[in-house]
Amino acid sequence: MTIKENLALPVGTTLDRFIMRKQEDFPFATGELSQLLRDIALAAKIVNRAINHAGLTDIGGAYGKQNVQGEDQQKLDVVANIRFIRALRNGGEVCAIISEEDEEVIQTGNTKGKYIVAIDPLDGSSNIDVNVSIGTIFSVYRRLSDSGCEGTMEDCLQRGVQQVAAGYIIYGSSTMLVYTTGNGVNGFTYETSLGEFFLSHPNITIPTTGTTYSINEGSYNLFQPAIKQYVELCRDRNYSARYIGSLVADFHRNMLKGGIYMYPSTTKAPNGKLRLLYEANALAFIVEQAGGKASNGSERILELYPTDLHQRCPLYIGSTEMVEEVERLLSQGSSAALSSSMTEASAN
């Protein structure tokens, strides 16, 4: 290729330029949300650098403490949490942050900030030491309280339908940032030599169905009968079982190729394991914008009312037809259980 031919090739659309062009899509387009997204992208670059050095520096492995979830923290959990909080605090657009790694609301000191961010700084961190894809999940809400004061619990406990933006970063064979502001879903791949995210996956649309199911079958004996039935159906249909153990990675693959991710309620965890505010809501917003569906088995995830910062919920998310089939099986199972209960009661 000649120099002229090389120079004639387009560089591509950077995330920063894309955000500027799309700013008019926001109902409150005054620039603050655009800056907030840039702050998240900056923190993602810094975290990406740390992850890429995980095998070369003493940053991998356990931190020696547990987070509020009772989960063992990894060193990179702590690093990622600090980096994202620092970027959002310094950006000035966020008045409060909800993080998986912190028990209470984090007040940024930016009392005039218009937004609340809920974030899982490093999803799937147990996979760090074995070089498996991990990620970051974030959700953005417009504050409800008056400007000039700290963020309130009412600001933080909003339903998913009130999100103004959500996204995730996946750190894998390449690093990607995928986000939505309610006008479709777009993905950006990080070009390390230029230090920029470039638009690589415009207008992502999830297939209406797929042949991949993602669930931890090691917990099969703890599943509800309806979920066992669905897993058996997937096996009978020769669907591919794909479960990485990193929510972002499993979700990302199914978004692009079609499929369903399931983390059901079990006898051990009747409320499920995933957190509503900074995991389920964000991904539900994204998948719906891409044409998919997210449910707790009976209700739309985005319609659920949170009552606790770290509230958990079952999650069935992905291709619409697959999620709806699971909902039907769960509904039939509930109806059968109710009928059986009523029969026993009348017999007694």
Coordinates of C-alpha atoms in Angstrom, one line a residue:
M1 CA 0.0 0.0 0.0
T2 CA 1.4 3.4 -1.0
I3 CA 1.6 6.4 1.4
K4 CA -1.2 8.1 -0.4
E5 CA -3.4 5.0 -0.3
N6 CA -2.7 4.7 3.5
L7 CA -3.5 8.3 4.2
A8 CA -6.8 8.0 2.2
L9 CA -8.1 5.4 4.6
P10 CA -10.6 6.8 7.2
V11 CA -9.4 6.8 10.8
G12 CA -12.9 6.2 12.1
T13 CA -15.3 7.9 14.5
T14 CA -13.9 8.4 18.0
L15 CA -16.1 8.0 21.1
D16 CA -15.6 11.7 21.9
R17 CA -16.7 12.8 18.5
F18 CA -19.7 10.4 18.5
I19 CA -20.9 11.7 21.9
M20 CA -20.7 15.3 20.6
R21 CA -22.7 14.5 17.5
K22 CA -25.3 12.6 19.5
Q23 CA -25.7 15.2 22.2
E24 CA -29.0 16.5 20.7
D25 CA -30.5 13.0 21.4
F26 CA -30.5 13.8 25.1
P27 CA -33.7 15.4 26.4
F28 CA -31.5 17.5 28.8
A29 CA -28.7 18.2 26.4
T30 CA -26.6 20.7 28.2
G31 CA -23.3 18.8 28.0
E32 CA -23.0 17.3 31.5
L33 CA -24.0 13.8 30.4
S34 CA -21.6 13.9 27.6
Q35 CA -18.8 14.8 30.0
L36 CA -19.9 12.1 32.4
L37 CA -19.5 9.5 29.6
R38 CA -16.1 10.8 28.8
D39 CA -15.1 10.5 32.4
I40 CA -16.2 6.8 32.4
A41 CA -14.2 6.2 29.2
L42 CA -11.1 7.8 30.8
A43 CA -11.3 5.6 33.8
A44 CA -11.8 2.6 31.6
K45 CA -8.6 3.3 29.8
I46 CA -6.7 3.5 33.1
V47 CA -8.3 0.3 34.4
N48 CA -7.5 -1.4 31.0
R49 CA -3.9 -0.5 31.5
A50 CA -3.9 -2.0 35.0
I51 CA -5.5 -5.2 33.8
N52 CA -3.0 -5.6 31.0
H53 CA -0.2 -5.6 33.6
A54 CA -1.9 -8.1 35.9
G55 CA 0.5 -10.8 35.1
L56 CA 3.6 -8.6 35.2
T57 CA 3.1 -6.6 38.4
D58 CA 1.8 -7.5 41.8
I59 CA -1.7 -6.4 41.1
G60 CA -3.4 -9.7 40.6
G61 CA -4.7 -12.0 43.3
A62 CA -6.8 -11.5 46.4
Y63 CA -6.8 -8.3 48.3
G64 CA -7.4 -10.0 51.6
K65 CA -10.8 -8.4 52.4
Q66 CA -14.4 -9.0 51.6
N67 CA -16.8 -6.4 50.1
V68 CA -20.3 -5.7 51.3
Q69 CA -21.6 -8.7 49.3
G70 CA -19.4 -11.0 51.4
E71 CA -17.3 -11.7 48.3
D72 CA -13.5 -11.9 48.5
Q73 CA -12.1 -8.8 46.9
Q74 CA -9.4 -9.0 44.3
K75 CA -6.7 -6.3 44.2
L76 CA -8.0 -5.1 40.8
D77 CA -11.5 -4.8 42.3
V78 CA -10.1 -2.1 44.6
V79 CA -8.0 -0.5 41.9
A80 CA -11.0 -0.3 39.5
N81 CA -13.3 1.1 42.2
I82 CA -10.9 3.8 43.1
R83 CA -10.3 4.8 39.5
F84 CA -13.9 5.1 38.5
I85 CA -14.9 7.0 41.7
R86 CA -12.0 9.4 41.2
A87 CA -12.8 10.0 37.6
L88 CA -16.5 10.6 38.4
R89 CA -15.7 12.8 41.4
N90 CA -13.2 14.9 39.4
G91 CA -15.5 15.2 36.4
G92 CA -18.0 17.2 38.6
E93 CA -21.2 15.9 37.0
V94 CA -22.1 13.2 39.5
C95 CA -23.4 14.0 43.0
A96 CA -23.5 10.5 44.3
I97 CA -22.2 7.0 43.4
I98 CA -23.5 3.5 44.2
S99 CA -20.7 0.9 44.0
E100 CA -20.8 -2.9 44.4
E101 CA -17.6 -2.5 46.5
D102 CA -19.1 0.1 49.0
E103 CA -21.9 -0.5 51.5
E104 CA -23.2 3.1 51.6
V105 CA -23.8 5.8 49.0
I106 CA -20.6 7.6 48.0
Q107 CA -21.0 11.3 48.2
T108 CA -18.7 13.0 45.6
G109 CA -18.9 16.5 47.1
N110 CA -20.3 17.8 43.8
T111 CA -23.6 19.0 45.3
K112 CA -24.5 20.6 42.0
G113 CA -24.0 17.5 40.0
K114 CA -27.1 16.4 38.1
Y115 CA -26.5 12.7 38.0
I116 CA -26.3 9.5 40.0
V117 CA -24.1 6.6 38.9
A118 CA -24.5 3.0 39.9
I119 CA -21.5 0.9 39.0
D120 CA -19.9 -2.6 39.3
P121 CA -16.3 -1.5 38.8
L122 CA -15.0 -4.9 37.9
D123 CA -17.4 -7.7 37.1
G124 CA -16.0 -11.2 37.0
S125 CA -12.9 -10.3 38.9
S126 CA -12.3 -13.9 40.1
N127 CA -11.3 -14.6 36.4
I128 CA -8.4 -12.1 36.5
D129 CA -5.7 -14.5 37.5
V130 CA -6.7 -17.0 34.7
N131 CA -6.8 -14.4 31.9
V132 CA -10.5 -14.6 31.2
S133 CA -12.6 -11.6 30.0
I134 CA -13.9 -9.3 32.7
G135 CA -15.8 -6.1 32.6
T136 CA -17.3 -2.9 34.1
I137 CA -21.1 -2.2 34.2
F138 CA -22.5 1.3 34.8
S139 CA -25.9 2.9 35.0
V140 CA -26.7 6.7 35.0
Y141 CA -29.8 8.4 36.6
R142 CA -30.8 12.0 36.7
R143 CA -31.0 13.1 40.3
L144 CA -34.5 13.8 41.8
S145 CA -33.4 16.0 44.7
D146 CA -32.6 19.7 44.5
S147 CA -29.2 20.9 43.3
G148 CA -26.9 22.2 46.0
C149 CA -27.2 19.3 48.4
E150 CA -25.8 15.8 48.7
G151 CA -27.5 12.9 46.8
T152 CA -30.3 11.3 48.7
M153 CA -31.5 7.7 49.0
E154 CA -34.5 8.6 46.8
D155 CA -32.0 9.7 44.1
C156 CA -30.3 6.3 44.3
L157 CA -33.3 4.0 44.6
Q158 CA -34.8 4.7 41.1
R159 CA -36.4 2.2 38.8
G160 CA -34.5 1.1 35.7
V161 CA -37.0 2.9 33.4
Q162 CA -35.6 6.2 34.8
Q163 CA -32.1 5.6 33.5
V164 CA -30.7 8.2 31.1
A165 CA -27.7 6.1 30.1
A166 CA -26.1 2.7 30.7
G167 CA -23.2 0.7 29.4
Y168 CA -20.5 -1.8 30.0
I169 CA -16.8 -2.2 29.2
I170 CA -15.4 -5.6 28.4
Y171 CA -11.7 -6.2 28.8
G172 CA -10.9 -9.2 26.6
S173 CA -9.1 -9.9 23.3
S174 CA -9.9 -6.3 22.7
T175 CA -11.4 -3.7 25.0
M176 CA -14.8 -2.5 24.1
L177 CA -17.2 0.2 25.5
V178 CA -20.9 -0.4 24.7
Y179 CA -23.5 2.1 25.8
T180 CA -27.0 3.5 25.2
T181 CA -28.7 6.7 26.0
G182 CA -32.1 5.4 25.0
N183 CA -31.5 5.8 21.3
G184 CA -30.0 2.5 20.3
V185 CA -26.8 0.7 21.3
N186 CA -23.3 1.4 20.0
G187 CA -20.0 -0.3 20.6
F188 CA -16.5 1.2 20.6
T189 CA -13.2 -0.7 20.4
Y190 CA -10.1 0.7 22.2
E191 CA -7.2 1.4 19.9
T192 CA -4.2 1.3 22.3
S193 CA -1.6 3.0 20.1
L194 CA -3.8 6.0 19.7
G195 CA -5.4 5.9 23.1
E196 CA -8.9 6.3 21.7
F197 CA -12.2 4.3 21.5
F198 CA -13.4 4.1 17.9
L199 CA -16.9 3.2 16.8
S200 CA -16.7 -0.4 15.7
H201 CA -20.3 -1.8 16.3
P202 CA -22.9 0.8 15.3
N203 CA -26.6 0.2 16.1
I204 CA -26.2 -3.2 17.7
T205 CA -29.3 -5.4 17.4
I206 CA -29.7 -8.7 19.2
P207 CA -31.2 -11.5 17.2
T208 CA -34.7 -12.4 18.2
T209 CA -33.7 -15.9 19.1
G210 CA -30.5 -17.9 19.3
T211 CA -28.9 -21.3 20.0
T212 CA -26.8 -20.4 23.0
Y213 CA -27.8 -20.6 26.7
S214 CA -25.6 -19.3 29.5
I215 CA -26.2 -20.6 33.0
N216 CA -24.1 -22.1 35.8
E217 CA -25.2 -25.8 35.4
G218 CA -23.1 -26.7 38.4
S219 CA -26.1 -25.4 40.4
Y220 CA -28.6 -27.5 38.5
N221 CA -29.8 -29.4 41.5
L222 CA -30.7 -26.0 43.1
F223 CA -32.8 -24.8 40.2
Q224 CA -36.6 -24.5 40.1
P225 CA -38.3 -27.3 38.1
A226 CA -39.2 -24.9 35.3
I227 CA -35.5 -23.8 34.9
K228 CA -34.4 -27.5 34.9
Q229 CA -37.0 -28.1 32.2
Y230 CA -35.7 -25.2 30.1
V231 CA -32.1 -26.5 30.4
E232 CA -33.3 -29.9 29.3
L233 CA -35.0 -28.3 26.3
C234 CA -31.8 -26.6 25.4
R235 CA -29.9 -29.8 25.6
D236 CA -32.5 -31.7 23.5
R237 CA -32.2 -28.9 20.8
N238 CA -28.4 -29.3 20.8
Y239 CA -28.0 -25.7 21.9
S240 CA -24.5 -24.6 22.8
A241 CA -23.9 -24.1 26.6
R242 CA -21.6 -21.1 27.1
Y243 CA -20.9 -19.9 30.6
I244 CA -17.7 -17.9 31.3
G245 CA -18.6 -16.8 34.9
S246 CA -18.2 -13.2 33.9
L247 CA -21.6 -11.5 33.4
V248 CA -20.4 -8.9 30.9
A249 CA -18.6 -11.5 28.8
D250 CA -21.5 -13.9 28.7
F251 CA -24.0 -11.0 28.0
H252 CA -21.8 -9.5 25.3
R253 CA -21.5 -12.7 23.3
N254 CA -25.3 -13.3 23.4
M255 CA -25.9 -9.7 22.4
L256 CA -23.9 -10.1 19.2
K257 CA -24.8 -13.7 18.4
G258 CA -28.2 -14.3 20.0
G259 CA -28.9 -16.3 23.1
I260 CA -30.0 -16.1 26.7
Y261 CA -28.2 -15.5 30.0
M262 CA -29.8 -16.9 33.1
Y263 CA -29.1 -16.4 36.8
P264 CA -32.2 -17.8 38.4
S265 CA -33.4 -17.9 42.0
T266 CA -32.3 -21.1 43.7
T267 CA -33.0 -22.9 46.9
K268 CA -29.7 -21.5 48.2
A269 CA -30.3 -17.9 46.9
P270 CA -34.1 -17.4 46.5
N271 CA -33.6 -13.8 45.4
G272 CA -30.9 -14.7 42.9
K273 CA -27.4 -13.4 43.1
L274 CA -27.1 -10.4 40.7
R275 CA -27.7 -6.9 41.9
L276 CA -30.6 -4.9 40.5
L277 CA -29.2 -1.4 40.6
Y278 CA -25.7 -1.8 39.1
E279 CA -26.0 -5.0 37.1
A280 CA -29.5 -6.0 36.1
N281 CA -30.9 -2.5 35.4
A282 CA -28.0 -1.4 33.2
L283 CA -27.9 -4.5 31.1
A284 CA -31.7 -4.6 30.8
F285 CA -31.7 -1.0 29.5
I286 CA -29.1 -2.0 26.9
V287 CA -30.7 -5.2 25.8
E288 CA -34.1 -3.6 25.3
Q289 CA -32.5 -0.8 23.3
A290 CA -31.0 -3.6 21.1
G291 CA -34.4 -5.3 20.6
G292 CA -34.1 -7.9 23.4
K293 CA -35.7 -8.6 26.7
A294 CA -34.8 -8.7 30.4
S295 CA -37.0 -10.3 33.1
N296 CA -36.9 -11.6 36.6
G297 CA -39.1 -14.5 35.4
S298 CA -42.4 -12.7 35.8
E299 CA -41.7 -9.0 35.6
R300 CA -39.8 -6.6 33.4
I301 CA -36.5 -5.8 35.1
L302 CA -36.8 -2.1 34.4
E303 CA -40.1 -1.9 36.2
L304 CA -38.9 -3.3 39.5
Y305 CA -38.9 -1.0 42.5
P306 CA -35.6 -1.1 44.4
T307 CA -35.7 -0.9 48.2
D308 CA -32.1 -1.5 49.0
L309 CA -28.8 -0.4 47.4
H310 CA -27.6 -3.9 47.0
Q311 CA -30.9 -5.6 46.3
R312 CA -30.6 -8.8 44.3
C313 CA -32.9 -10.3 41.7
P314 CA -33.1 -13.3 39.3
L315 CA -32.2 -12.4 35.8
Y316 CA -33.2 -13.8 32.4
I317 CA -31.8 -11.6 29.6
G318 CA -31.1 -11.9 25.9
S319 CA -33.0 -12.8 22.8
T320 CA -36.7 -12.0 23.2
E321 CA -38.2 -15.3 22.1
M322 CA -35.9 -17.2 24.5
V323 CA -36.6 -15.1 27.5
E324 CA -40.4 -15.3 26.8
E325 CA -40.2 -19.1 26.7
V326 CA -38.5 -19.2 30.1
E327 CA -41.3 -16.8 31.4
R328 CA -44.0 -19.2 30.1
L329 CA -42.4 -22.2 31.8
L330 CA -42.0 -20.3 35.1
S331 CA -45.6 -19.2 34.8
Q332 CA -46.8 -22.7 34.2
G333 CA -44.8 -24.0 37.1
S334 CA -46.3 -21.3 39.4
S335 CA -49.8 -22.2 38.3
A336 CA -49.2 -25.9 38.8
A337 CA -47.7 -25.3 42.3
L338 CA -50.7 -23.1 43.2
S339 CA -53.2 -25.7 42.0
S340 CA -51.4 -28.4 43.9
S341 CA -51.4 -26.3 47.1
M342 CA -55.1 -25.6 46.7
T343 CA -55.8 -29.3 46.2
E344 CA -53.9 -30.2 49.3
A345 CA -55.7 -27.6 51.3
S346 CA -59.1 -28.7 50.2
A347 CA -58.2 -32.3 51.0
N348 CA -57.3 -31.3 54.5

